[in-house]
CSV table of C-alpha atoms and ligand atoms in Angstrom, one decimal:
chain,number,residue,atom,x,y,z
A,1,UNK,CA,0.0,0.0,0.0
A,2,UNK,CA,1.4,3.2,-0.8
A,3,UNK,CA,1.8,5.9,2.0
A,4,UNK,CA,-0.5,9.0,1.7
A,5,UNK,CA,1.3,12.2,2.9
A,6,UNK,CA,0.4,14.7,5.0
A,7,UNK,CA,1.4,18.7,4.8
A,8,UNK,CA,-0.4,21.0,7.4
A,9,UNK,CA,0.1,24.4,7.0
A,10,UNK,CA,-1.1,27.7,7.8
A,11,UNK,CA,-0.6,28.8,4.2
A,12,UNK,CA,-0.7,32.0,4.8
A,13,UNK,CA,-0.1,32.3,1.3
A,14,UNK,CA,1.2,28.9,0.2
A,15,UNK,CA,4.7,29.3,-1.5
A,16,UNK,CA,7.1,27.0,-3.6
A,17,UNK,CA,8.7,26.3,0.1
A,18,UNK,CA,5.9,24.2,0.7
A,19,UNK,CA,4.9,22.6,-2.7
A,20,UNK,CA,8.0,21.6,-4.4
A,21,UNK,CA,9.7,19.8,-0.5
A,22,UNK,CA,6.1,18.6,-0.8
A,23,UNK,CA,6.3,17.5,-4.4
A,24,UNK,CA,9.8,15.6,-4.0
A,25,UNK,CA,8.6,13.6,-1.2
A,26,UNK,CA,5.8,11.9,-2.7
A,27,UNK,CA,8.3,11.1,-5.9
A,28,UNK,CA,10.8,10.2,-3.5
A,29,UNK,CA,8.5,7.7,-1.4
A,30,UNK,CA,6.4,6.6,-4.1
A,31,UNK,CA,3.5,7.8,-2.2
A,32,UNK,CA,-0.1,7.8,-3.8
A,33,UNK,CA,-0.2,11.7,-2.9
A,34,UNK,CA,-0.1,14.6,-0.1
A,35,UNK,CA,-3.1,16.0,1.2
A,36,UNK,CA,-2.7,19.7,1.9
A,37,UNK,CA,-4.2,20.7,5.1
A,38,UNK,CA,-4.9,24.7,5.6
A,39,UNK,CA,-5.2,24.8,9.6
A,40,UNK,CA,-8.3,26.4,10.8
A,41,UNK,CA,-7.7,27.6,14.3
A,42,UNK,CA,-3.1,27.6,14.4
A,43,UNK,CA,-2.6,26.8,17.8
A,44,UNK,CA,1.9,27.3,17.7
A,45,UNK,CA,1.1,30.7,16.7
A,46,UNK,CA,-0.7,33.8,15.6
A,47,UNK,CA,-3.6,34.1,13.8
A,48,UNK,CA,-3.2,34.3,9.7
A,49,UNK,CA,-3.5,37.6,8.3
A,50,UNK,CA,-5.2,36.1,4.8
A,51,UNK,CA,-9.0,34.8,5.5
A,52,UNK,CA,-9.7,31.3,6.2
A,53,UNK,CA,-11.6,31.4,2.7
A,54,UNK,CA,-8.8,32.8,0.8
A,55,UNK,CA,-5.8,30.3,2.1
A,56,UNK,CA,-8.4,27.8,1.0
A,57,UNK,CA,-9.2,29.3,-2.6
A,58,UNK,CA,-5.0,29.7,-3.0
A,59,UNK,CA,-4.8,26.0,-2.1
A,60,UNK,CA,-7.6,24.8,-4.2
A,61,UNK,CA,-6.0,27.1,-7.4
A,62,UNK,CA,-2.7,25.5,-7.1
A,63,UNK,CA,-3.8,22.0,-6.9
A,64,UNK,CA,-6.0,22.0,-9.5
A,65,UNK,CA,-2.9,21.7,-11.8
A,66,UNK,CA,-0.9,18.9,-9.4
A,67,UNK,CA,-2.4,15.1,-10.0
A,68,UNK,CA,0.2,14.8,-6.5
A,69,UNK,CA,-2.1,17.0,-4.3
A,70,UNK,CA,-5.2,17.0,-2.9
A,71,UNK,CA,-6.7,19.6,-0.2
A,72,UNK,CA,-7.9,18.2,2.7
A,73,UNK,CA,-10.5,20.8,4.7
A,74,UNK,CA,-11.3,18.5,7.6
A,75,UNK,CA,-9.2,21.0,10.3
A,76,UNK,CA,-11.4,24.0,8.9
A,77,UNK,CA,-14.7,21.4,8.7
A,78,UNK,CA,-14.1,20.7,12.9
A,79,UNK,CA,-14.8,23.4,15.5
A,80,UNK,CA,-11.8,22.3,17.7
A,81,UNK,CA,-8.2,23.7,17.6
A,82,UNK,CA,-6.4,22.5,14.8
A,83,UNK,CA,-4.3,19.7,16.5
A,84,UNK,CA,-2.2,17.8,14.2
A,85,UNK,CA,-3.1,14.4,16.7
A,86,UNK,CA,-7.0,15.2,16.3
A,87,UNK,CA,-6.5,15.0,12.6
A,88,UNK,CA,-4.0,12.2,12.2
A,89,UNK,CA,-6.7,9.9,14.0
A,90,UNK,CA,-9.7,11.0,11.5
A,91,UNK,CA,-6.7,10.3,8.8
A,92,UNK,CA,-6.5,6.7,10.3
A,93,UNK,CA,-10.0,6.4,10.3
A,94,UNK,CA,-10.4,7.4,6.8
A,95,UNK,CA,-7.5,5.6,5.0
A,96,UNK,CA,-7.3,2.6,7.8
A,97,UNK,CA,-5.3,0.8,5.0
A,98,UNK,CA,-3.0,2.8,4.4
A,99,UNK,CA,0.3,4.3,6.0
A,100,UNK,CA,0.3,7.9,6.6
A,101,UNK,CA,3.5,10.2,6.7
A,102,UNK,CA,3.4,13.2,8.5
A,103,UNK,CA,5.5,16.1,6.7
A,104,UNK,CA,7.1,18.7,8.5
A,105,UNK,CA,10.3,20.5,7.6
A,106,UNK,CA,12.5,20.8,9.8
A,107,UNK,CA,11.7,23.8,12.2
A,108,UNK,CA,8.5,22.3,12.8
A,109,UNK,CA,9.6,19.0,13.4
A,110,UNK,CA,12.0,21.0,16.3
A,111,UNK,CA,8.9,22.2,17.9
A,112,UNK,CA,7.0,19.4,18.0
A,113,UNK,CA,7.2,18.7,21.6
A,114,UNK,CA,5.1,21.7,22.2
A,115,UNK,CA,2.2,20.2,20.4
A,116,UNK,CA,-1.1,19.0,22.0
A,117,UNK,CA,-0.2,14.8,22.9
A,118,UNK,CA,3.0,15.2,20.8
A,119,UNK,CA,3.5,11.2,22.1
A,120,UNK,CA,1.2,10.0,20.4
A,121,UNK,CA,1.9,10.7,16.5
A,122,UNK,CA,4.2,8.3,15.9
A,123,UNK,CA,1.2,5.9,17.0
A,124,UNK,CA,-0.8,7.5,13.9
A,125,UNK,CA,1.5,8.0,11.6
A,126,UNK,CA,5.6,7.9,10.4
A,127,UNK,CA,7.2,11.6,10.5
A,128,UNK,CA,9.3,12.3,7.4
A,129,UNK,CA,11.3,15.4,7.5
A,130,UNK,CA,12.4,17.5,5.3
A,131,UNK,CA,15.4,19.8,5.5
A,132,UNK,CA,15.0,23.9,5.6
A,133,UNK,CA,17.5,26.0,5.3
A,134,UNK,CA,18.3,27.7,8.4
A,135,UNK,CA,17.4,24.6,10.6
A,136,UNK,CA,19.8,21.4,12.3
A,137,UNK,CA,18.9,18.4,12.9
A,138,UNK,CA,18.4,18.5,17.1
A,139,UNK,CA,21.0,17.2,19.2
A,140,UNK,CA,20.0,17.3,22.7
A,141,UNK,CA,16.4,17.4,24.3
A,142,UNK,CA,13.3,15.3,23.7
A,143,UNK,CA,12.8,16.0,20.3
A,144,UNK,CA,16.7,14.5,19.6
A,145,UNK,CA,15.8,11.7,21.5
A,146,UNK,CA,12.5,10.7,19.7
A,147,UNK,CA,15.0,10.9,16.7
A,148,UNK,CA,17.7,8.7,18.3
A,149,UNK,CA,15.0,6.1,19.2
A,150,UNK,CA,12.6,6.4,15.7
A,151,UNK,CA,15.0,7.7,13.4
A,152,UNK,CA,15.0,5.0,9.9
A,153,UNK,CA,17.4,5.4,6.7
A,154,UNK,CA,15.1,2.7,5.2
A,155,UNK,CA,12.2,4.5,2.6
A,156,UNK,CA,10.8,0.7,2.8
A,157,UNK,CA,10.2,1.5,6.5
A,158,UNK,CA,7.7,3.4,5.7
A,159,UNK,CA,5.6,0.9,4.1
A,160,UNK,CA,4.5,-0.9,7.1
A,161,UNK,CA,1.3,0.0,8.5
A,162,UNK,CA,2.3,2.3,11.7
A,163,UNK,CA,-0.4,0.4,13.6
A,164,UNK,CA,1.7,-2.5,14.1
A,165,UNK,CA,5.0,-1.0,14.3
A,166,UNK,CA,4.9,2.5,15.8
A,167,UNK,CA,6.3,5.1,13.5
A,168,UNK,CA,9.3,5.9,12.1
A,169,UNK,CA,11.2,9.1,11.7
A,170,UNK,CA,12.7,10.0,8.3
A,171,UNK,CA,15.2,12.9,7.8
A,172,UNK,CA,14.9,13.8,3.7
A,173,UNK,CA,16.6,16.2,2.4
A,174,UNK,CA,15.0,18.1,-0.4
A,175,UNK,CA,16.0,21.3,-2.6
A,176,UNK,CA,16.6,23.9,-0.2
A,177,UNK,CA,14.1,26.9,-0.9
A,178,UNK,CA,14.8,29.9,1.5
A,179,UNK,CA,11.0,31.4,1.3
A,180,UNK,CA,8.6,31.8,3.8
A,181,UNK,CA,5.2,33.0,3.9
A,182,UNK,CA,6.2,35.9,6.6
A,183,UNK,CA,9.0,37.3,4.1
A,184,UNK,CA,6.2,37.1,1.0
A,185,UNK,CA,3.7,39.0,3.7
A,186,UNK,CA,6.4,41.6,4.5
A,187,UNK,CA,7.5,42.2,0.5
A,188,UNK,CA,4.0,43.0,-0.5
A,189,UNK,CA,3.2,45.1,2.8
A,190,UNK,CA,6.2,46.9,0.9
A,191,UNK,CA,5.0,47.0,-2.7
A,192,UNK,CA,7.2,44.5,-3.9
A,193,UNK,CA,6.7,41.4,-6.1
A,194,UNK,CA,7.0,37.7,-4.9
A,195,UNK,CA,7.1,36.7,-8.5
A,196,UNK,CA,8.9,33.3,-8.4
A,197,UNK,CA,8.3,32.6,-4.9
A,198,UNK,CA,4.8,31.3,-5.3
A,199,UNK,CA,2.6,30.0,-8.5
A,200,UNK,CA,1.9,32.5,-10.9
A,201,UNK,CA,-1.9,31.7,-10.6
A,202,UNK,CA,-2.1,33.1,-7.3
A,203,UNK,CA,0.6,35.8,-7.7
A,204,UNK,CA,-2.4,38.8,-8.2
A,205,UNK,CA,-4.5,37.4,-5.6
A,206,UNK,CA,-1.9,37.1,-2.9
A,207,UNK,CA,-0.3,40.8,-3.8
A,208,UNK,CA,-4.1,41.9,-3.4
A,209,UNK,CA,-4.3,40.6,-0.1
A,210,UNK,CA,-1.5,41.6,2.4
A,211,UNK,CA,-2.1,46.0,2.0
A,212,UNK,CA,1.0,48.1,1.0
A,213,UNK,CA,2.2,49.3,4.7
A,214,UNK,CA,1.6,53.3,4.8
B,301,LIG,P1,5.1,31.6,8.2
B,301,LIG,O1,6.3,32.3,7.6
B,301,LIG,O2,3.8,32.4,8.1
B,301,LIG,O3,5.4,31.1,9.6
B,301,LIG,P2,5.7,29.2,6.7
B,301,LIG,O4,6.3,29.7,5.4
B,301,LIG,O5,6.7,28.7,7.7
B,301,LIG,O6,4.8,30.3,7.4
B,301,LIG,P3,3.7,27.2,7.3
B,301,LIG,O7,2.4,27.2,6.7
B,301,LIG,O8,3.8,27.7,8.7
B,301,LIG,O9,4.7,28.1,6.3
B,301,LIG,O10,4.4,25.8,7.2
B,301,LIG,C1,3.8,24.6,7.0
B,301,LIG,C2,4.8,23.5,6.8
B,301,LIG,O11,5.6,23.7,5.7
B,301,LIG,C3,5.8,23.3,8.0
B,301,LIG,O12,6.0,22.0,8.2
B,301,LIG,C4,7.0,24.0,7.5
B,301,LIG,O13,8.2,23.5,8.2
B,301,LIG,C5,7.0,23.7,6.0
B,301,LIG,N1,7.7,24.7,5.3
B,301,LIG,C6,7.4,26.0,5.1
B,301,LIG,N2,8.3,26.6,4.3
B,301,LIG,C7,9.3,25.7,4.0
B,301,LIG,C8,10.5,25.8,3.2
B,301,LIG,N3,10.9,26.9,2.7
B,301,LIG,N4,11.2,24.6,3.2
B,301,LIG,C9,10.8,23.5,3.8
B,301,LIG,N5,9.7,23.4,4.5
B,301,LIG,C10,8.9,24.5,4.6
């Protein structure tokens, strides 16, 4: 069965930082595709400056092209907080068959501990993670030694239902893209254009959205 992966995001816009790490994962794993989730209510930080509506709309535009992805609105469906562990067990319920791989680069995956029963993803799902520039592998603390004790060079690894294993963690590294969605929110606050940093097809909408700072 091939793994189903698993990007949650505020998208706030989404950018080629997201979509192409995205994109080289599923080649890379042979996955049947990723499932973009937009989070509804972020609870690791502050609210999104682009409407829940919008995010989703920017989503929905850019998949349209990719066979790969397919966007997932159960987070903004639910009235809870958007914890990744809530979702990961309607995933399981969903696609019982299938492995699911959680995809986080890597300052995320350095923050995990902080999320709502962080113990228990690797009972829902493997953790594959992919490199960002700016961020190191951990070497001390909890979240190094979840890595120590979960960390797998093997892709095939992946391929056994988590149920009966536990999860695995697997460090990928992808092409390094140095965007993020606060630097394309500050250039168009400024007037300038994030051409090349995000799809074309949503390039208008997104310099529409953030206001030129006065
Ligand atoms: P912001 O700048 O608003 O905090 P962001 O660009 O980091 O946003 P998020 O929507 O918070 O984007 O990120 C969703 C997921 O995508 C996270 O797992 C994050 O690590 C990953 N991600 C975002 N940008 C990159 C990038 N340039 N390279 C690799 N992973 C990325």
């Amino acid at each position: 069965m091939r793994p189903i992966g698993i990007l949650g995001g505020t998208f706030d816009p989404v950018h080629f930082g997201h979509l192409r790490p995205a994109l080289e994962v599923c080649e890379q794993l042979g996955m049947d595709h990723v499932r973009l989730i937009p989070s509804k209510i972020p609870v690791h930080r502050s609210q999104p400056l682009a409407s829940l509506e919008q995010r989703v709309e920017w989503l929905q535009q850019v998949a349209a092209e990719v066979p790969q992805f397919v966007v997932d609105l159960r987070e903004v469906e639910r009235d809870t907080p958007s914890w990744m562990v809530v979702t990961l067990e309607s995933l399981v319920t969903s696609f019982s068959q299938r492995p699911l791989c959680l995809i986080l680069g890597m300052d995320a995956f350095l923050q995990v501990e902080s999320w709502h029963r962080w113990d228990e993803l690797l009972s829902l799902a493997h953790i594959v993670v992919t490199h960002r520039p700016g961020f190191e592998r951990p070497q001390q603390g909890r979240v190094a030694e979840l890595l120590a004790a979960r960390e797998s060079n093997q892709v095939t690894d992946l391929y056994q239902l988590p149920q009966q294993q536990g999860g695995r963690i697997l460090l990928l590294p992808v092409t390094q893209l140095e965007i993020s969605a606060t630097v394309i929110r500050e250039m168009v606050a400024q007037g300038e254009d994030p051409r090349f940093l995000l799809p074309d097809t949503i390039r208008a909408s997104v310099i529409n959205q953030y206001p030129l700072e006065e």
